[in-house]
Tab-separated table of C-alpha atoms in Angstrom:
chain	number	residue	atom	x	y	z
O	24	MET	CA	36.754	-36.690	-10.284
O	25	ARG	CA	36.545	-35.932	-13.655
O	26	TYR	CA	34.691	-33.636	-15.256
O	27	MET	CA	34.026	-32.960	-19.109
O	28	LEU	CA	34.077	-29.338	-19.520
O	29	LEU	CA	31.852	-29.023	-23.395
O	30	ILE	CA	32.706	-26.604	-25.213
O	31	CYS	CA	29.254	-25.956	-27.392
O	32	SER	CA	27.234	-23.343	-29.095
O	33	ASP	CA	23.463	-22.183	-29.512
O	34	ASP	CA	23.541	-21.929	-33.127
O	35	LYS	CA	25.947	-24.544	-35.404
O	36	ASN	CA	24.728	-22.575	-38.617
O	37	ALA	CA	26.231	-18.936	-37.549
O	38	PRO	CA	28.350	-17.219	-39.439
O	39	PRO	CA	32.219	-18.162	-38.450
O	40	ALA	CA	34.418	-15.359	-36.110
O	41	PRO	CA	36.515	-13.106	-37.523
O	42	ARG	CA	40.051	-13.821	-38.164
O	43	ALA	CA	40.979	-11.682	-35.577
O	44	GLU	CA	38.479	-12.780	-32.700
O	45	MET	CA	39.313	-16.037	-34.048
O	46	GLU	CA	43.097	-15.854	-32.963
O	47	ALA	CA	42.175	-14.343	-29.765
O	48	ILE	CA	39.573	-17.142	-28.828
O	49	ILE	CA	42.782	-19.706	-29.867
O	50	GLN	CA	45.313	-17.886	-28.029
O	51	GLY	CA	42.808	-17.577	-24.754
O	52	HIS	CA	42.474	-21.619	-25.425
O	53	ARG	CA	46.490	-21.825	-25.233
O	54	ARG	CA	46.874	-19.809	-22.275
O	55	PHE	CA	43.904	-21.203	-20.097
O	56	SER	CA	45.317	-24.906	-21.231
O	57	ASP	CA	48.637	-23.649	-20.029
O	58	GLU	CA	46.843	-22.562	-16.690
O	59	LEU	CA	45.329	-25.982	-15.960
O	60	GLN	CA	48.405	-27.790	-16.673
O	61	ALA	CA	50.408	-25.844	-14.274
O	62	ALA	CA	47.733	-26.689	-11.643
O	63	GLY	CA	47.389	-30.235	-12.421
O	64	LYS	CA	44.426	-30.509	-13.422
O	65	MET	CA	44.492	-31.342	-17.327
O	66	VAL	CA	43.562	-34.343	-18.371
O	67	VAL	CA	43.117	-33.558	-21.688
O	68	GLY	CA	41.572	-31.165	-24.214
O	69	GLU	CA	40.944	-30.784	-27.706
O	70	ARG	CA	39.187	-28.715	-30.300
O	71	LEU	CA	36.482	-31.012	-32.803
O	72	ARG	CA	36.181	-30.482	-36.272
O	73	PRO	CA	32.850	-29.528	-37.927
O	74	ASP	CA	29.777	-32.236	-37.948
O	75	GLY	CA	30.408	-32.369	-41.382
O	76	ASP	CA	33.412	-34.197	-41.159
O	77	ALA	CA	31.616	-36.641	-38.817
O	78	SER	CA	29.951	-40.112	-38.798
O	79	ARG	CA	27.349	-40.976	-36.769
O	80	ILE	CA	26.500	-44.914	-36.287
O	81	ARG	CA	23.366	-45.363	-34.341
O	82	LEU	CA	21.604	-48.268	-33.642
O	83	LYS	CA	18.160	-49.130	-35.251
O	84	ALA	CA	16.045	-52.706	-35.533
O	85	GLY	CA	19.322	-54.258	-34.661
O	86	GLN	CA	20.893	-52.895	-37.240
O	87	ARG	CA	23.955	-50.491	-36.970
O	88	GLN	CA	23.256	-47.025	-40.050
O	89	VAL	CA	26.536	-45.343	-40.715
O	90	MET	CA	25.542	-41.693	-41.787
O	91	ASP	CA	27.706	-39.050	-42.486
O	92	GLY	CA	27.301	-35.578	-41.710
O	93	PRO	CA	26.417	-32.994	-41.307
O	94	PHE	CA	23.408	-33.455	-39.034
O	95	THR	CA	20.445	-31.523	-39.896
O	96	GLU	CA	18.608	-32.580	-37.085
O	97	THR	CA	20.700	-30.661	-34.427
O	98	LYS	CA	21.112	-26.960	-33.954
O	99	GLU	CA	23.281	-26.823	-31.599
O	100	ALA	CA	27.709	-27.414	-32.320
O	101	LEU	CA	30.100	-29.066	-30.210
O	102	GLY	CA	33.228	-27.510	-31.147
O	103	GLY	CA	35.443	-29.034	-28.498
O	104	PHE	CA	36.171	-30.214	-24.718
O	105	TYR	CA	38.775	-30.285	-21.680
O	106	LEU	CA	38.707	-33.348	-19.456
O	107	VAL	CA	40.140	-32.129	-15.678
O	108	GLU	CA	40.014	-33.430	-12.885
O	109	CYS	CA	38.775	-31.453	-9.792
O	110	ASP	CA	37.524	-32.502	-6.344
O	111	THR	CA	34.203	-30.634	-6.314
O	112	ARG	CA	31.663	-30.028	-8.954
O	113	GLN	CA	32.212	-25.891	-7.819
O	114	GLU	CA	35.465	-26.232	-8.475
O	115	ALA	CA	35.057	-27.755	-12.253
O	116	VAL	CA	32.902	-25.179	-12.299
O	117	GLU	CA	35.147	-22.303	-11.500
O	118	TRP	CA	37.406	-23.318	-14.114
O	119	ALA	CA	34.502	-23.609	-17.231
O	120	LYS	CA	34.200	-19.967	-16.246
O	121	LYS	CA	37.450	-19.133	-17.386
O	122	ILE	CA	37.495	-20.609	-21.019
O	123	PRO	CA	37.482	-18.453	-23.680
O	124	LEU	CA	34.313	-18.219	-25.866
O	125	ARG	CA	32.273	-16.173	-28.257
O	126	GLU	CA	28.813	-14.687	-27.906
O	127	GLY	CA	26.087	-17.270	-27.950
O	128	SER	CA	28.754	-20.189	-26.715
O	129	PHE	CA	28.436	-21.865	-23.441
O	130	VAL	CA	30.322	-24.721	-21.167
O	131	GLU	CA	28.662	-27.614	-20.159
O	132	VAL	CA	29.937	-29.332	-16.988
O	133	ARG	CA	29.552	-32.936	-16.742
O	134	PRO	CA	30.683	-35.211	-14.202
O	135	ILE	CA	32.294	-38.488	-15.893
O	136	TRP	CA	31.259	-41.687	-14.742
O	137	HIS	CA	34.341	-43.866	-13.892
O	138	ILE	CA	33.800	-47.597	-15.499
O	139	ARG	CA	36.120	-49.678	-14.586
O	140	LEU	CA	36.635	-53.394	-15.898
O	141	LYS	CA	36.750	-55.913	-13.069
O	142	ALA	CA	37.048	-59.888	-14.099
O	143	GLY	CA	35.354	-58.434	-17.228
O	144	GLN	CA	32.761	-56.749	-15.521
O	145	ARG	CA	31.674	-53.126	-15.773
O	146	GLN	CA	31.285	-51.619	-12.903
O	147	VAL	CA	29.946	-48.519	-12.296
O	148	MET	CA	31.314	-45.772	-9.812
O	149	ASP	CA	29.745	-42.810	-9.458
O	150	GLY	CA	27.208	-40.756	-11.857
O	151	PRO	CA	24.533	-39.297	-12.349
O	152	PHE	CA	23.093	-38.600	-15.768
O	153	THR	CA	21.498	-35.698	-16.465
O	154	GLU	CA	18.302	-35.747	-18.471
O	155	THR	CA	18.538	-34.648	-21.882
O	156	LYS	CA	17.130	-35.082	-25.164
O	157	GLU	CA	20.456	-36.460	-26.512
O	158	ALA	CA	23.067	-37.130	-23.916
O	159	LEU	CA	27.034	-37.602	-24.360
O	160	GLY	CA	27.205	-41.325	-22.334
O	161	GLY	CA	31.368	-41.338	-22.961
O	162	PHE	CA	33.709	-41.146	-25.287
O	163	TYR	CA	36.868	-42.569	-26.490
O	164	LEU	CA	39.898	-40.684	-27.590
O	165	VAL	CA	40.951	-42.777	-30.589
O	166	GLU	CA	44.062	-42.561	-33.354
O	167	CYS	CA	43.081	-43.691	-36.379
O	168	ASP	CA	44.947	-42.691	-40.270
O	169	THR	CA	41.098	-42.561	-41.889
O	170	ARG	CA	38.016	-41.831	-40.574
O	171	GLN	CA	36.207	-44.923	-41.807
O	172	GLU	CA	38.781	-46.718	-39.746
O	173	ALA	CA	37.345	-45.083	-36.710
O	174	VAL	CA	34.058	-45.423	-38.337
O	175	GLU	CA	34.929	-49.187	-37.962
O	176	TRP	CA	36.075	-49.185	-34.834
O	177	ALA	CA	32.881	-47.423	-33.723
O	178	LYS	CA	30.625	-49.872	-35.205
O	179	LYS	CA	31.704	-52.199	-32.291
O	180	ILE	CA	31.091	-49.982	-29.540
O	181	PRO	CA	27.870	-51.562	-27.439
O	182	LEU	CA	25.134	-49.405	-27.884
O	183	ARG	CA	21.329	-49.839	-26.845
O	184	GLU	CA	18.307	-49.161	-29.151
O	185	GLY	CA	17.763	-45.330	-30.305
O	186	SER	CA	21.558	-44.507	-28.981
O	187	PHE	CA	24.574	-43.752	-31.629
O	188	VAL	CA	28.047	-42.919	-31.535
O	189	GLU	CA	29.076	-39.810	-33.421
O	190	VAL	CA	32.955	-40.323	-34.926
O	191	ARG	CA	34.683	-37.042	-35.110
O	192	PRO	CA	38.189	-35.740	-35.880
O	193	ILE	CA	40.012	-33.426	-33.914
O	194	TRP	CA	41.970	-30.301	-34.936
O	195	HIS	CA	44.839	-29.971	-34.244
O	196	MET	CA	46.635	-27.093	-33.302
């Protein structure tokens, strides 16, 4: 089963890490990624740029609205993720415990719903979702030349009222 290891911070307005600490964390992520790959568990892992570089597409009153970040209504920050293949939730948690973190950061381990298209129909294979104020229901990783191009693709994603898509550039390391 696949699990998303979401790397988050309690306070997106916290001061940035000193350079030496940030370099140590980045090196730790490289070692962690190497270990995941050597174990055959890594699907993909990426660092996200801050929400100031992001756009959200929200469905309100049947209309798609685009809002550029930063998003002041959110306190927590999503900094990156690893998508891993593990046999059990406990195995995914054990991998998550190895992720390098700063003080005030945390890793959320979320199982992935496998959705397959069969004869044009979506079929849900497993779950469940955790009840939270905002929930990450899925993701697309797309390669686009500009943020606007990514926003145009995001506008095509089916949404229900009150949900949104956030477009965030990846930080290539």
